[in-house]
Every structure is written in C-alpha cells, then in structure tokens.
Amino acid sequence: MGIIRNIKKNTDNPYVNLYELDVENSKGHAGKYYVSSRAKTGDRLELSTKNQSPDGVIIYSLYGEKHDRVVLIRQYRYTIDNYIYEFPAGLVEPGENYHAAAVREMREETGLTLHPITVDTIYEKPYYTTIGMTDECCGTVYGYADGTVSADLQEQSEEIEVVIADRDEVRRILKEERVAIVCSYMLLHFLADEDPFAFLRV
C-alpha cells in the first residue's frame, strides 16, 4: 500500500481544486501524484477524512404514463467544447441529503418533478466518477418524473437542453452522440429491459 508524505494545494477555486501529493508506492518508488477535488482544503480530501460522502447526485428517471421514456439533458461542456448527453445531475449542498438534492436539481435543470423510489443501497450509494484523477463520488437516485419541461430555473452559466427520449432516440444517441459513461451504462438497461428498473429488484 502506498504512502502519502505530503499534500499541497495548488489552486484556490470555488468548485474544484488541484492538489499535489508527495507519494511513495509499495515498491519504494517515490513521486508526485495530482488529485482534482471539490474539497476546499487538504484536510477535507477523502484521503484525509476516509469519508465516502457524495459530492454530487446523478438522476436516472423515467417519464410518461408507460414509463417508456427517459429524462436526459444535452449540455455544453467546456472540457470538450461540445455538447454531451447526460442524466440530470448536480452538487449536493452542505448538510443536504442527496435524495433531496436530486429533487432540487431535477426541478432546477428540467422544470420536472422527481418522485424518487426506494432501492437497495447497493444501487444508490456513492460511487467514484473518475478515480484516476479525482476523489469525486456521486450517489444515484432513481425515480419517475412528471410535469412540463422548463428552463426557467437553470443557472445563467448553464447551457442545457432537456431531452425526453424514447428507445429509438436513445439508440440513436448511443450510436451517434457524445454520452457520459455512467449515463451510457444505464441507457443500455433502458434499451435491453422491458422494465428499465427491473435490475433494481434483483
């Protein structure tokens, strides 16, 4: 097991920061490792706290009376200078339960009302997004959405188009568009299973 000998914060930004670690692995090789994190200080990095609490929430929701459509967003991301298909998602505010965060984020990003369903924690507990570069982890909330799509509550900085997709459109998106990896895995369930949430009951 590796050893972390020192942590240095290299940036001071509001939403994400870069930390430089002096490390030594189990073979005795010393070096540097860089971690991007939503932690404001080094003592709040997960490597310091050992606390796997969700930084954000991802929302997988079905729409329509037959639950045969899925709620997606098509969002512009500066990291690729292009649009990408994702699930509605967002950061969990300090002291906020991530189920409540899911309801809030769904309303803000899409105008829709999310009705979360209760699932085993194996399906919703916080998992890591890109562990090679960040300690960020996100919980997943599943549910059914209703209401009318609206952009009225979106932040000025967001460029989001709400997409209510049936299976034909999901198939096209997976073939032709840029898609976030977590979203793509769930959309494969949506395509393959008559009841897209059937795997939640296994």
CSV table of C-alpha atoms in Angstrom, one decimal:
chain,number,residue,atom,x,y,z
A,1,MET,CA,0.0,0.0,0.0
A,2,GLY,CA,1.3,3.5,-0.9
A,3,ILE,CA,2.3,6.2,1.5
A,4,ILE,CA,1.2,9.9,1.1
A,5,ARG,CA,4.0,12.0,2.7
A,6,ASN,CA,2.7,15.5,1.9
A,7,ILE,CA,-0.3,17.3,0.5
A,8,LYS,CA,0.0,20.7,-1.2
A,9,LYS,CA,-3.0,22.7,-2.5
A,10,ASN,CA,-2.1,24.3,-5.8
A,11,THR,CA,-5.2,26.2,-6.6
A,12,ASP,CA,-8.0,28.1,-4.8
A,13,ASN,CA,-11.1,27.9,-6.9
A,14,PRO,CA,-14.8,27.8,-5.9
A,15,TYR,CA,-15.8,24.4,-7.3
A,16,VAL,CA,-12.7,22.2,-8.0
A,17,ASN,CA,-9.1,22.4,-6.9
A,18,LEU,CA,-5.8,20.7,-7.8
A,19,TYR,CA,-3.7,19.0,-5.0
A,20,GLU,CA,-0.1,17.8,-5.4
A,21,LEU,CA,0.8,14.8,-3.4
A,22,ASP,CA,4.3,13.6,-2.5
A,23,VAL,CA,3.9,9.8,-2.6
A,24,GLU,CA,5.8,6.5,-2.3
A,25,ASN,CA,4.3,3.3,-3.5
A,26,SER,CA,4.7,-0.2,-2.0
A,27,LYS,CA,7.7,-0.9,-4.3
A,28,GLY,CA,9.6,2.1,-2.8
A,29,HIS,CA,9.1,4.3,-5.8
A,30,ALA,CA,8.7,8.0,-4.8
A,31,GLY,CA,7.0,10.5,-7.0
A,32,LYS,CA,4.2,13.1,-7.4
A,33,TYR,CA,0.5,12.4,-7.8
A,34,TYR,CA,-2.1,15.0,-8.7
A,35,VAL,CA,-5.7,15.0,-7.5
A,36,SER,CA,-8.5,17.3,-8.5
A,37,SER,CA,-11.2,17.6,-5.8
A,38,ARG,CA,-14.2,19.5,-4.7
A,39,ALA,CA,-12.6,19.7,-1.3
A,40,LYS,CA,-11.9,23.2,-0.2
A,41,THR,CA,-8.8,22.2,1.9
A,42,GLY,CA,-6.4,19.3,2.1
A,43,ASP,CA,-7.8,18.0,5.4
A,44,ARG,CA,-11.2,17.6,3.6
A,45,LEU,CA,-9.9,15.4,0.8
A,46,GLU,CA,-11.2,11.9,1.1
A,47,LEU,CA,-7.7,10.6,1.5
A,48,SER,CA,-7.6,12.6,4.7
A,49,THR,CA,-11.2,12.1,6.0
A,50,LYS,CA,-11.7,8.5,4.8
A,51,ASN,CA,-15.4,9.6,4.4
A,52,GLN,CA,-17.1,8.4,1.3
A,53,SER,CA,-19.8,11.1,1.2
A,54,PRO,CA,-21.4,12.2,-2.1
A,55,ASP,CA,-20.2,15.3,-3.7
A,56,GLY,CA,-23.0,15.1,-6.2
A,57,VAL,CA,-26.0,13.2,-7.4
A,58,ILE,CA,-27.0,11.6,-10.7
A,59,ILE,CA,-30.7,11.2,-11.5
A,60,TYR,CA,-32.0,8.3,-13.6
A,61,SER,CA,-35.7,9.0,-14.1
A,62,LEU,CA,-38.4,7.6,-16.4
A,63,TYR,CA,-41.2,9.7,-17.9
A,64,GLY,CA,-44.7,9.2,-19.2
A,65,GLU,CA,-47.6,7.0,-18.2
A,66,LYS,CA,-46.0,3.9,-19.5
A,67,HIS,CA,-42.6,4.8,-18.1
A,68,ASP,CA,-41.2,4.3,-21.6
A,69,ARG,CA,-39.1,7.4,-21.9
A,70,VAL,CA,-36.1,8.6,-20.1
A,71,VAL,CA,-35.1,12.2,-19.0
A,72,LEU,CA,-31.8,13.3,-20.3
A,73,ILE,CA,-30.0,16.6,-20.7
A,74,ARG,CA,-27.9,17.7,-23.6
A,75,GLN,CA,-25.4,20.1,-22.1
A,76,TYR,CA,-22.5,22.1,-23.4
A,77,ARG,CA,-19.2,21.3,-21.6
A,78,TYR,CA,-16.1,23.4,-22.0
A,79,THR,CA,-13.9,20.4,-21.3
A,80,ILE,CA,-14.7,19.1,-24.8
A,81,ASP,CA,-16.0,22.3,-26.4
A,82,ASN,CA,-19.1,20.4,-27.4
A,83,TYR,CA,-22.4,19.1,-26.3
A,84,ILE,CA,-22.8,15.8,-24.4
A,85,TYR,CA,-25.8,13.7,-23.3
A,86,GLU,CA,-26.0,13.2,-19.6
A,87,PHE,CA,-28.5,12.5,-16.8
A,88,PRO,CA,-29.7,15.5,-14.9
A,89,ALA,CA,-27.2,15.9,-12.0
A,90,GLY,CA,-25.7,18.4,-9.6
A,91,LEU,CA,-23.7,19.1,-6.5
A,92,VAL,CA,-25.1,18.2,-3.0
A,93,GLU,CA,-25.1,21.3,-0.9
A,94,PRO,CA,-23.5,21.2,2.6
A,95,GLY,CA,-25.9,19.4,5.0
A,96,GLU,CA,-28.2,18.3,2.2
A,97,ASN,CA,-29.4,14.8,1.8
A,98,TYR,CA,-28.6,13.6,-1.7
A,99,HIS,CA,-32.1,12.4,-2.3
A,100,ALA,CA,-33.4,15.9,-1.6
A,101,ALA,CA,-30.6,17.2,-3.8
A,102,ALA,CA,-31.9,15.0,-6.7
A,103,VAL,CA,-35.4,16.5,-6.4
A,104,ARG,CA,-34.0,20.0,-6.3
A,105,GLU,CA,-31.6,19.5,-9.2
A,106,MET,CA,-34.3,17.9,-11.3
A,107,ARG,CA,-36.5,20.9,-10.8
A,108,GLU,CA,-33.7,23.4,-11.5
A,109,GLU,CA,-32.3,21.7,-14.6
A,110,THR,CA,-35.5,20.4,-16.3
A,111,GLY,CA,-38.5,22.0,-14.6
A,112,LEU,CA,-39.8,18.5,-13.9
A,113,THR,CA,-40.9,17.0,-10.6
A,114,LEU,CA,-38.9,13.9,-9.5
A,115,HIS,CA,-40.6,11.2,-7.4
A,116,PRO,CA,-37.7,9.1,-6.1
A,117,ILE,CA,-38.2,5.4,-5.5
A,118,THR,CA,-36.7,3.4,-2.6
A,119,VAL,CA,-34.0,1.0,-3.7
A,120,ASP,CA,-31.3,-1.1,-2.0
A,121,THR,CA,-28.3,0.9,-1.1
A,122,ILE,CA,-26.1,-1.2,-3.5
A,123,TYR,CA,-27.7,0.7,-6.3
A,124,GLU,CA,-27.6,4.2,-5.0
A,125,LYS,CA,-24.6,4.6,-2.6
A,126,PRO,CA,-21.9,7.0,-3.7
A,127,TYR,CA,-19.5,5.6,-6.3
A,128,TYR,CA,-16.5,7.3,-7.8
A,129,THR,CA,-16.6,9.1,-11.2
A,130,THR,CA,-13.0,9.1,-12.5
A,131,ILE,CA,-10.8,7.8,-9.7
A,132,GLY,CA,-7.5,8.2,-11.6
A,133,MET,CA,-7.8,11.9,-11.4
A,134,THR,CA,-10.4,12.9,-8.7
A,135,ASP,CA,-11.9,11.7,-5.4
A,136,GLU,CA,-15.3,12.9,-6.5
A,137,CYS,CA,-18.1,10.5,-5.9
A,138,CYS,CA,-21.8,10.7,-6.7
A,139,GLY,CA,-24.9,8.9,-5.4
A,140,THR,CA,-27.6,7.8,-7.9
A,141,VAL,CA,-31.3,8.5,-7.3
A,142,TYR,CA,-33.9,6.6,-9.4
A,143,GLY,CA,-37.5,7.7,-9.9
A,144,TYR,CA,-40.3,8.8,-12.0
A,145,ALA,CA,-40.6,12.4,-13.4
A,146,ASP,CA,-43.7,14.3,-14.4
A,147,GLY,CA,-44.7,17.9,-15.2
A,148,THR,CA,-43.7,20.3,-18.0
A,149,VAL,CA,-40.2,20.9,-19.2
A,150,SER,CA,-38.9,24.3,-18.4
A,151,ALA,CA,-35.6,26.1,-18.4
A,152,ASP,CA,-36.8,28.9,-16.1
A,153,LEU,CA,-34.7,27.7,-13.1
A,154,GLN,CA,-31.5,27.0,-14.9
A,155,GLU,CA,-28.4,28.9,-13.9
A,156,GLN,CA,-27.1,31.6,-16.2
A,157,SER,CA,-23.9,29.7,-16.6
A,158,GLU,CA,-25.7,26.5,-17.8
A,159,GLU,CA,-26.4,25.6,-21.4
A,160,ILE,CA,-28.8,22.7,-21.1
A,161,GLU,CA,-31.4,21.3,-23.4
A,162,VAL,CA,-33.9,18.8,-21.8
A,163,VAL,CA,-34.4,15.7,-23.9
A,164,ILE,CA,-37.3,13.2,-23.2
A,165,ALA,CA,-36.1,10.2,-25.2
A,166,ASP,CA,-37.9,7.0,-26.2
A,167,ARG,CA,-36.0,3.9,-27.1
A,168,ASP,CA,-35.4,4.8,-30.7
A,169,GLU,CA,-33.9,8.1,-29.8
A,170,VAL,CA,-31.8,6.5,-27.0
A,171,ARG,CA,-30.4,4.1,-29.6
A,172,ARG,CA,-29.6,6.9,-32.0
A,173,ILE,CA,-27.9,8.9,-29.2
A,174,LEU,CA,-25.7,6.0,-28.2
A,175,LYS,CA,-24.7,5.4,-31.8
A,176,GLU,CA,-24.2,9.0,-32.9
A,177,GLU,CA,-23.6,11.3,-30.0
A,178,ARG,CA,-21.2,12.0,-27.1
A,179,VAL,CA,-22.6,10.4,-23.9
A,180,ALA,CA,-21.3,10.5,-20.3
A,181,ILE,CA,-20.2,7.0,-19.4
A,182,VAL,CA,-22.4,6.5,-16.3
A,183,CYS,CA,-25.4,7.6,-18.4
A,184,SER,CA,-24.5,5.2,-21.2
A,185,TYR,CA,-24.4,2.2,-18.9
A,186,MET,CA,-27.9,3.0,-17.6
A,187,LEU,CA,-29.2,3.6,-21.1
A,188,LEU,CA,-28.1,0.1,-22.1
A,189,HIS,CA,-30.5,-1.2,-19.4
A,190,PHE,CA,-33.2,1.1,-20.8
A,191,LEU,CA,-32.8,-0.4,-24.2
A,192,ALA,CA,-32.5,-4.0,-23.2
A,193,ASP,CA,-35.1,-4.4,-20.5
A,194,GLU,CA,-38.9,-4.1,-21.0
A,195,ASP,CA,-39.0,-2.6,-17.5
A,196,PRO,CA,-35.8,-0.4,-17.3
A,197,PHE,CA,-35.9,-0.5,-13.5
A,198,ALA,CA,-36.1,-4.3,-13.3
A,199,PHE,CA,-32.4,-4.6,-12.3
A,200,LEU,CA,-33.2,-2.6,-9.2
A,201,ARG,CA,-35.2,-5.5,-7.8
A,202,VAL,CA,-32.6,-8.2,-8.4
